[in-house]
PDB file of C-alpha atoms in Angstrom:
ATOM      1  CA  MET A   1      10.048 -32.740 -14.114  1.00  0.00           C
ATOM      2  CA  ASP A   2       7.742 -30.450 -16.111  1.00  0.00           C
ATOM      3  CA  ASN A   3       5.714 -29.939 -12.947  1.00  0.00           C
ATOM      4  CA  ALA A   4       8.808 -28.664 -11.095  1.00  0.00           C
ATOM      5  CA  LEU A   5       9.457 -26.152 -13.871  1.00  0.00           C
ATOM      6  CA  TYR A   6       5.867 -24.909 -13.813  1.00  0.00           C
ATOM      7  CA  VAL A   7       5.865 -24.548 -10.027  1.00  0.00           C
ATOM      8  CA  GLY A   8       9.223 -22.763 -10.151  1.00  0.00           C
ATOM      9  CA  LEU A   9       7.950 -20.377 -12.793  1.00  0.00           C
ATOM     10  CA  SER A  10       4.868 -19.540 -10.721  1.00  0.00           C
ATOM     11  CA  ARG A  11       7.165 -18.830  -7.761  1.00  0.00           C
ATOM     12  CA  GLN A  12       9.354 -16.539  -9.839  1.00  0.00           C
ATOM     13  CA  VAL A  13       6.346 -14.522 -11.003  1.00  0.00           C
ATOM     14  CA  VAL A  14       5.318 -13.916  -7.374  1.00  0.00           C
ATOM     15  CA  LEU A  15       8.884 -13.041  -6.345  1.00  0.00           C
ATOM     16  CA  ARG A  16       9.133 -10.456  -9.122  1.00  0.00           C
ATOM     17  CA  ARG A  17       5.871  -8.900  -7.950  1.00  0.00           C
ATOM     18  CA  GLU A  18       7.172  -8.880  -4.369  1.00  0.00           C
ATOM     19  CA  MET A  19      10.376  -7.169  -5.507  1.00  0.00           C
ATOM     20  CA  ASP A  20       8.298  -4.459  -7.229  1.00  0.00           C
ATOM     21  CA  ILE A  21       6.376  -3.831  -4.010  1.00  0.00           C
ATOM     22  CA  ILE A  22       9.557  -3.610  -1.926  1.00  0.00           C
ATOM     23  CA  ALA A  23      11.116  -1.203  -4.428  1.00  0.00           C
ATOM     24  CA  ASN A  24       7.975   0.952  -4.252  1.00  0.00           C
ATOM     25  CA  ASN A  25       8.177   0.985  -0.442  1.00  0.00           C
ATOM     26  CA  ILE A  26      11.786   2.192  -0.561  1.00  0.00           C
ATOM     27  CA  ALA A  27      10.945   4.806  -3.208  1.00  0.00           C
ATOM     28  CA  ASN A  28       8.239   6.206  -0.891  1.00  0.00           C
ATOM     29  CA  LEU A  29      10.454   6.345   2.185  1.00  0.00           C
ATOM     30  CA  ASP A  30      10.013  10.126   2.357  1.00  0.00           C
ATOM     31  CA  THR A  31       6.397  10.287   1.132  1.00  0.00           C
ATOM     32  CA  THR A  32       4.117  11.931   3.693  1.00  0.00           C
ATOM     33  CA  GLY A  33       1.674   9.456   5.235  1.00  0.00           C
ATOM     34  CA  PHE A  34       2.750   6.532   3.027  1.00  0.00           C
ATOM     35  CA  LYS A  35       1.877   3.057   4.360  1.00  0.00           C
ATOM     36  CA  VAL A  36       4.262   0.163   3.791  1.00  0.00           C
ATOM     37  CA  GLU A  37       2.984  -2.765   1.706  1.00  0.00           C
ATOM     38  CA  SER A  38       3.768  -6.458   1.392  1.00  0.00           C
ATOM     39  CA  ILE A  39       2.522  -9.203  -0.904  1.00  0.00           C
ATOM     40  CA  LEU A  40       0.073 -11.917   0.085  1.00  0.00           C
ATOM     41  CA  GLN A  41       0.534 -15.416  -1.339  1.00  0.00           C
ATOM     42  CA  LYS A  42      -1.616 -18.506  -1.658  1.00  0.00           C
ATOM     43  CA  GLU A  43      -1.408 -22.044  -2.964  1.00  0.00           C
ATOM     44  CA  ASN A  44      -3.193 -22.802  -6.231  1.00  0.00           C
ATOM     45  CA  PRO A  45      -3.740 -26.571  -6.622  1.00  0.00           C
ATOM     46  CA  ARG A  46      -3.878 -27.717 -10.236  1.00  0.00           C
ATOM     47  CA  ALA A  47      -3.845 -31.059 -12.022  1.00  0.00           C
ATOM     48  CA  PRO A  48      -0.231 -32.003 -12.820  1.00  0.00           C
ATOM     49  CA  ALA A  49       1.304 -32.659 -16.191  1.00  0.00           C
ATOM     50  CA  VAL A  50       1.208 -36.349 -17.102  1.00  0.00           C
ATOM     51  CA  THR A  51       3.433 -37.943 -14.471  1.00  0.00           C
ATOM     52  CA  GLU A  52       3.196 -41.521 -13.310  1.00  0.00           C
ATOM     53  CA  GLY A  53       3.126 -41.639  -9.533  1.00  0.00           C
ATOM     54  CA  GLY A  54       3.534 -37.872  -9.249  1.00  0.00           C
ATOM     55  CA  PRO A  55       1.892 -35.724  -6.527  1.00  0.00           C
ATOM     56  CA  ARG A  56      -1.756 -34.812  -7.087  1.00  0.00           C
ATOM     57  CA  PRO A  57      -2.560 -32.026  -7.206  1.00  0.00           C
ATOM     58  CA  VAL A  58       0.534 -29.923  -7.929  1.00  0.00           C
ATOM     59  CA  LYS A  59       0.501 -26.758  -5.819  1.00  0.00           C
ATOM     60  CA  PHE A  60       1.486 -23.608  -7.679  1.00  0.00           C
ATOM     61  CA  VAL A  61       2.206 -20.237  -6.061  1.00  0.00           C
ATOM     62  CA  LEU A  62       0.019 -17.213  -6.752  1.00  0.00           C
ATOM     63  CA  ALA A  63      -0.047 -13.634  -5.507  1.00  0.00           C
ATOM     64  CA  ASP A  64      -3.168 -13.084  -3.410  1.00  0.00           C
ATOM     65  CA  GLY A  65      -3.300  -9.317  -3.137  1.00  0.00           C
ATOM     66  CA  VAL A  66      -1.310  -6.736  -1.206  1.00  0.00           C
ATOM     67  CA  ALA A  67      -1.282  -6.256   2.561  1.00  0.00           C
ATOM     68  CA  ARG A  68      -0.955  -2.712   3.848  1.00  0.00           C
ATOM     69  CA  ASP A  69       0.383  -1.740   7.280  1.00  0.00           C
ATOM     70  CA  PHE A  70      -1.615   1.245   8.538  1.00  0.00           C
ATOM     71  CA  ARG A  71       0.420   1.785  11.676  1.00  0.00           C
ATOM     72  CA  GLN A  72       1.296   5.403  12.300  1.00  0.00           C
ATOM     73  CA  GLY A  73       4.515   6.952  11.044  1.00  0.00           C
ATOM     74  CA  VAL A  74       6.640   9.450  12.952  1.00  0.00           C
ATOM     75  CA  LEU A  75       5.120  12.924  13.374  1.00  0.00           C
ATOM     76  CA  THR A  76       7.452  15.786  12.435  1.00  0.00           C
ATOM     77  CA  THR A  77       6.977  19.459  13.250  1.00  0.00           C
ATOM     78  CA  THR A  78       6.926  21.778  10.228  1.00  0.00           C
ATOM     79  CA  GLY A  79       5.430  24.922  11.752  1.00  0.00           C
ATOM     80  CA  ALA A  80       3.234  25.529   8.694  1.00  0.00           C
ATOM     81  CA  PRO A  81      -0.260  26.439   9.990  1.00  0.00           C
ATOM     82  CA  LEU A  82      -2.114  24.320   7.423  1.00  0.00           C
ATOM     83  CA  ASP A  83       0.076  21.240   7.742  1.00  0.00           C
ATOM     84  CA  MET A  84      -1.869  18.610   9.688  1.00  0.00           C
ATOM     85  CA  ALA A  85      -1.168  15.143  11.031  1.00  0.00           C
ATOM     86  CA  ILE A  86      -3.575  12.627  12.518  1.00  0.00           C
ATOM     87  CA  GLU A  87      -2.372  11.064  15.737  1.00  0.00           C
ATOM     88  CA  GLY A  88      -4.069   7.680  16.034  1.00  0.00           C
ATOM     89  CA  GLU A  89      -6.278   5.861  13.554  1.00  0.00           C
ATOM     90  CA  GLY A  90      -8.161   7.834  10.943  1.00  0.00           C
ATOM     91  CA  PHE A  91      -8.043   9.560   7.555  1.00  0.00           C
ATOM     92  CA  PHE A  92      -8.744  12.947   6.039  1.00  0.00           C
ATOM     93  CA  GLN A  93     -11.542  12.885   3.465  1.00  0.00           C
ATOM     94  CA  ILE A  94     -10.829  14.487   0.088  1.00  0.00           C
ATOM     95  CA  GLN A  95     -13.270  15.309  -2.702  1.00  0.00           C
ATOM     96  CA  THR A  96     -12.032  14.325  -6.166  1.00  0.00           C
ATOM     97  CA  PRO A  97     -13.717  14.207  -9.592  1.00  0.00           C
ATOM     98  CA  GLN A  98     -13.913  10.418  -9.106  1.00  0.00           C
ATOM     99  CA  GLY A  99     -15.640  10.743  -5.730  1.00  0.00           C
ATOM    100  CA  PRO A 100     -14.514  10.853  -2.078  1.00  0.00           C
ATOM    101  CA  ARG A 101     -11.008   9.655  -1.302  1.00  0.00           C
ATOM    102  CA  PHE A 102      -9.097   9.218   1.954  1.00  0.00           C
ATOM    103  CA  THR A 103      -5.528  10.070   2.922  1.00  0.00           C
ATOM    104  CA  ARG A 104      -3.082  10.513   5.786  1.00  0.00           C
ATOM    105  CA  ASP A 105      -1.199  13.180   3.828  1.00  0.00           C
ATOM    106  CA  GLY A 106      -1.938  16.470   5.591  1.00  0.00           C
ATOM    107  CA  ARG A 107       0.046  18.886   3.406  1.00  0.00           C
ATOM    108  CA  PHE A 108      -2.840  21.300   2.914  1.00  0.00           C
ATOM    109  CA  THR A 109      -3.076  24.819   1.571  1.00  0.00           C
ATOM    110  CA  THR A 110      -5.759  27.199   0.279  1.00  0.00           C
ATOM    111  CA  ASP A 111      -6.807  27.897  -3.290  1.00  0.00           C
ATOM    112  CA  PRO A 112      -7.589  31.410  -4.645  1.00  0.00           C
ATOM    113  CA  SER A 113     -11.156  31.186  -3.331  1.00  0.00           C
ATOM    114  CA  GLY A 114      -9.985  30.307   0.184  1.00  0.00           C
ATOM    115  CA  ARG A 115     -10.944  26.627   0.138  1.00  0.00           C
ATOM    116  CA  LEU A 116      -8.789  24.237   2.133  1.00  0.00           C
ATOM    117  CA  VAL A 117      -7.272  21.933  -0.481  1.00  0.00           C
ATOM    118  CA  THR A 118      -4.567  19.325  -1.024  1.00  0.00           C
ATOM    119  CA  GLN A 119      -1.365  19.975  -2.966  1.00  0.00           C
ATOM    120  CA  ALA A 120      -3.287  18.791  -6.051  1.00  0.00           C
ATOM    121  CA  GLY A 121      -6.026  21.367  -5.460  1.00  0.00           C
ATOM    122  CA  GLN A 122      -8.687  18.901  -4.249  1.00  0.00           C
ATOM    123  CA  PRO A 123     -10.994  20.117  -1.440  1.00  0.00           C
ATOM    124  CA  VAL A 124     -10.521  18.790   2.085  1.00  0.00           C
ATOM    125  CA  LEU A 125     -13.901  17.933   3.595  1.00  0.00           C
ATOM    126  CA  ASP A 126     -15.283  18.725   7.026  1.00  0.00           C
ATOM    127  CA  GLU A 127     -17.015  16.313   9.400  1.00  0.00           C
ATOM    128  CA  GLY A 128     -20.259  16.621   7.445  1.00  0.00           C
ATOM    129  CA  GLY A 129     -18.717  16.135   4.005  1.00  0.00           C
ATOM    130  CA  GLY A 130     -18.696  19.823   3.069  1.00  0.00           C
ATOM    131  CA  GLU A 131     -15.867  22.040   1.892  1.00  0.00           C
ATOM    132  CA  ILE A 132     -13.948  24.304   4.294  1.00  0.00           C
ATOM    133  CA  THR A 133     -13.342  27.939   3.402  1.00  0.00           C
ATOM    134  CA  ILE A 134     -10.853  30.207   5.158  1.00  0.00           C
ATOM    135  CA  ASP A 135     -10.908  34.009   4.974  1.00  0.00           C
ATOM    136  CA  PRO A 136      -7.297  35.246   5.130  1.00  0.00           C
ATOM    137  CA  GLU A 137      -8.486  38.661   6.305  1.00  0.00           C
ATOM    138  CA  LYS A 138      -9.751  37.160   9.564  1.00  0.00           C
ATOM    139  CA  GLY A 139      -6.298  36.283  10.809  1.00  0.00           C
ATOM    140  CA  THR A 140      -4.293  33.196  11.670  1.00  0.00           C
ATOM    141  CA  VAL A 141      -6.018  29.823  11.689  1.00  0.00           C
ATOM    142  CA  SER A 142      -5.862  27.758  14.868  1.00  0.00           C
ATOM    143  CA  ILE A 143      -6.797  24.076  14.767  1.00  0.00           C
ATOM    144  CA  GLY A 144      -7.773  22.086  17.839  1.00  0.00           C
ATOM    145  CA  ALA A 145      -7.082  18.434  18.523  1.00  0.00           C
ATOM    146  CA  ASP A 146     -10.647  17.592  17.442  1.00  0.00           C
ATOM    147  CA  GLY A 147     -10.155  19.351  14.096  1.00  0.00           C
ATOM    148  CA  THR A 148     -12.035  22.537  14.973  1.00  0.00           C
ATOM    149  CA  MET A 149     -10.673  25.505  13.009  1.00  0.00           C
ATOM    150  CA  THR A 150     -10.947  29.018  14.422  1.00  0.00           C
ATOM    151  CA  GLN A 151      -9.879  32.475  13.379  1.00  0.00           C
ATOM    152  CA  GLY A 152      -9.893  34.708  16.409  1.00  0.00           C
ATOM    153  CA  SER A 153     -13.080  33.846  18.282  1.00  0.00           C
ATOM    154  CA  GLU A 154     -14.940  32.622  15.182  1.00  0.00           C
ATOM    155  CA  GLN A 155     -15.186  28.932  14.241  1.00  0.00           C
ATOM    156  CA  VAL A 156     -14.706  28.576  10.490  1.00  0.00           C
ATOM    157  CA  GLY A 157     -14.922  24.806  10.113  1.00  0.00           C
ATOM    158  CA  LYS A 158     -13.966  21.428  11.488  1.00  0.00           C
ATOM    159  CA  VAL A 159     -11.615  19.139   9.601  1.00  0.00           C
ATOM    160  CA  GLY A 160     -13.167  15.711   9.240  1.00  0.00           C
ATOM    161  CA  MET A 161     -11.299  12.653  10.502  1.00  0.00           C
ATOM    162  CA  PHE A 162     -12.811   9.329   9.494  1.00  0.00           C
ATOM    163  CA  ASP A 163     -12.121   5.674  10.098  1.00  0.00           C
ATOM    164  CA  PHE A 164     -13.398   2.282   8.927  1.00  0.00           C
ATOM    165  CA  ALA A 165     -14.294  -0.769  10.973  1.00  0.00           C
ATOM    166  CA  ASN A 166     -12.017  -2.738   8.641  1.00  0.00           C
ATOM    167  CA  ALA A 167      -9.022  -1.074   6.994  1.00  0.00           C
ATOM    168  CA  GLY A 168      -9.334  -3.659   4.209  1.00  0.00           C
ATOM    169  CA  ALA A 169     -12.182  -1.495   2.899  1.00  0.00           C
ATOM    170  CA  LEU A 170      -9.559   0.842   1.427  1.00  0.00           C
ATOM    171  CA  SER A 171      -7.651   0.346  -1.800  1.00  0.00           C
ATOM    172  CA  LYS A 172      -4.933   2.531  -3.333  1.00  0.00           C
ATOM    173  CA  ALA A 173      -6.248   5.168  -5.725  1.00  0.00           C
ATOM    174  CA  GLY A 174      -2.991   6.913  -6.679  1.00  0.00           C
ATOM    175  CA  ASP A 175      -1.547  10.249  -5.494  1.00  0.00           C
ATOM    176  CA  ASN A 176      -1.279   8.932  -1.921  1.00  0.00           C
ATOM    177  CA  LEU A 177      -5.076   8.512  -1.774  1.00  0.00           C
ATOM    178  CA  PHE A 178      -7.291   5.557  -0.907  1.00  0.00           C
ATOM    179  CA  ARG A 179     -10.803   4.742  -2.083  1.00  0.00           C
ATOM    180  CA  ASN A 180     -13.539   2.805  -0.341  1.00  0.00           C
ATOM    181  CA  VAL A 181     -14.096  -0.454  -2.237  1.00  0.00           C
ATOM    182  CA  SER A 182     -16.564  -1.951   0.247  1.00  0.00           C
ATOM    183  CA  ASN A 183     -20.064  -1.354   1.553  1.00  0.00           C
ATOM    184  CA  LEU A 184     -18.644  -0.054   4.837  1.00  0.00           C
ATOM    185  CA  GLN A 185     -19.381   3.570   5.610  1.00  0.00           C
ATOM    186  CA  PRO A 186     -16.690   5.858   7.069  1.00  0.00           C
ATOM    187  CA  GLN A 187     -17.297   6.750  10.699  1.00  0.00           C
ATOM    188  CA  PRO A 188     -15.926   9.665  12.740  1.00  0.00           C
ATOM    189  CA  ALA A 189     -12.515   8.757  14.151  1.00  0.00           C
ATOM    190  CA  GLU A 190     -13.426   9.475  17.753  1.00  0.00           C
ATOM    191  CA  SER A 191     -10.044   8.583  19.246  1.00  0.00           C
ATOM    192  CA  ALA A 192      -7.954  10.434  16.641  1.00  0.00           C
ATOM    193  CA  ARG A 193      -6.266  13.720  17.456  1.00  0.00           C
ATOM    194  CA  LEU A 194      -5.275  16.340  14.923  1.00  0.00           C
ATOM    195  CA  ARG A 195      -1.856  17.987  15.287  1.00  0.00           C
ATOM    196  CA  GLN A 196      -1.470  21.381  13.622  1.00  0.00           C
ATOM    197  CA  GLY A 197       1.868  22.303  12.112  1.00  0.00           C
ATOM    198  CA  MET A 198       2.982  18.685  11.884  1.00  0.00           C
ATOM    199  CA  LEU A 199       3.172  15.990   9.192  1.00  0.00           C
ATOM    200  CA  GLU A 200       3.207  12.215   9.436  1.00  0.00           C
ATOM    201  CA  GLY A 201       6.141  10.488   7.791  1.00  0.00           C
ATOM    202  CA  SER A 202       5.933   7.121   6.069  1.00  0.00           C
ATOM    203  CA  ASN A 203       6.079   4.012   8.248  1.00  0.00           C
ATOM    204  CA  VAL A 204       8.629   2.349   5.956  1.00  0.00           C
ATOM    205  CA  LYS A 205      11.605   0.848   7.819  1.00  0.00           C
ATOM    206  CA  PRO A 206      14.453   1.068   5.271  1.00  0.00           C
ATOM    207  CA  VAL A 207      16.718  -1.542   6.890  1.00  0.00           C
ATOM    208  CA  LEU A 208      13.855  -4.046   6.980  1.00  0.00           C
ATOM    209  CA  GLU A 209      12.936  -3.373   3.346  1.00  0.00           C
ATOM    210  CA  ILE A 210      16.525  -3.752   2.145  1.00  0.00           C
ATOM    211  CA  THR A 211      16.765  -7.037   4.062  1.00  0.00           C
ATOM    212  CA  ARG A 212      13.568  -8.236   2.405  1.00  0.00           C
ATOM    213  CA  MET A 213      14.941  -7.230  -0.988  1.00  0.00           C
ATOM    214  CA  VAL A 214      18.069  -9.319  -0.450  1.00  0.00           C
ATOM    215  CA  GLU A 215      15.969 -12.309   0.691  1.00  0.00           C
ATOM    216  CA  VAL A 216      13.694 -12.081  -2.349  1.00  0.00           C
ATOM    217  CA  SER A 217      16.671 -11.771  -4.694  1.00  0.00           C
ATOM    218  CA  ARG A 218      18.273 -14.885  -3.216  1.00  0.00           C
ATOM    219  CA  ALA A 219      15.008 -16.823  -3.381  1.00  0.00           C
ATOM    220  CA  TYR A 220      14.653 -15.887  -7.063  1.00  0.00           C
ATOM    221  CA  GLU A 221      18.198 -17.068  -7.794  1.00  0.00           C
ATOM    222  CA  GLN A 222      17.660 -20.346  -5.928  1.00  0.00           C
ATOM    223  CA  THR A 223      14.442 -20.988  -7.846  1.00  0.00           C
ATOM    224  CA  ALA A 224      16.222 -20.255 -11.123  1.00  0.00           C
ATOM    225  CA  LYS A 225      18.986 -22.728 -10.226  1.00  0.00           C
ATOM    226  CA  MET A 226      16.410 -25.382  -9.342  1.00  0.00           C
ATOM    227  CA  MET A 227      14.644 -24.891 -12.660  1.00  0.00           C
ATOM    228  CA  GLU A 228      17.958 -25.030 -14.534  1.00  0.00           C
ATOM    229  CA  SER A 229      18.852 -28.299 -12.787  1.00  0.00           C
ATOM    230  CA  GLU A 230      15.456 -29.800 -13.625  1.00  0.00           C
ATOM    231  CA  ALA A 231      15.759 -28.732 -17.264  1.00  0.00           C
ATOM    232  CA  ASP A 232      19.258 -30.207 -17.466  1.00  0.00           C
ATOM    233  CA  LEU A 233      18.052 -33.456 -15.909  1.00  0.00           C
ATOM    234  CA  SER A 234      15.215 -33.638 -18.441  1.00  0.00           C
ATOM    235  CA  ARG A 235      17.626 -33.025 -21.346  1.00  0.00           C
ATOM    236  CA  ARG A 236      20.039 -35.730 -20.194  1.00  0.00           C
ATOM    237  CA  SER A 237      17.172 -38.196 -19.702  1.00  0.00           C
ATOM    238  CA  VAL A 238      16.001 -37.625 -23.269  1.00  0.00           C
ATOM    239  CA  GLU A 239      19.547 -38.049 -24.578  1.00  0.00           C
ATOM    240  CA  ARG A 240      20.033 -41.342 -22.740  1.00  0.00           C
ATOM    241  CA  LEU A 241      16.650 -42.620 -23.883  1.00  0.00           C
ATOM    242  CA  GLY A 242      17.650 -41.816 -27.464  1.00  0.00           C
ATOM    243  CA  ARG A 243      20.895 -43.767 -27.153  1.00  0.00           C
ATOM    244  CA  ILE A 244      19.077 -46.807 -25.708  1.00  0.00           C
ATOM    245  CA  GLN A 245      16.641 -46.834 -28.605  1.00  0.00           C
TER     246      GLN A 245
END
């Protein structure tokens, strides 16, 4: 009976973590370029508590990381000349004090020195890893599908679009950014197309997330009831044993 309680507790811990992830998905429904997440689970065999004839080993439940769905969200027209969206697979590269980061959030602007930067003021990098500077006196910026930026007839830069052979190389770094946690090197996203004056919405499906939330809540309640029944059974067994003695 103790084994059932331990297994149930391990399941509840995972369900609470899954509920946190679902709540975060819903909270980021309107976050530009956000990618929906789900929990990964695995069995964790362990020696059971002393139980004659009980199963060996007892299989507990553990969280095994977070899966991230990198499928593209809906592209929406904003008309802002420095808003950008990547159509297809790929990421913008951003320079931060902690090193290069990657994002699908294309809400860009310029700082006082003319550098192309994120909303947080971090430089957006070109295809060679350098900063991009725009001179407002040279006129309106036009951006081609390959990321080439021009003002009039002059090319002023090319927004870098990068991809990884395995998206698992990226881990969340906060502020809608990802960091490379592998030995894989980012490669030019050859098939990606840049859309000027557009932004990519999150790929969260609210109805699906709410359904998942209800399912997780019910699973948590069922596990709690199972654990309560096991605890009650254990208490009654001890009481009966005491009366026999």
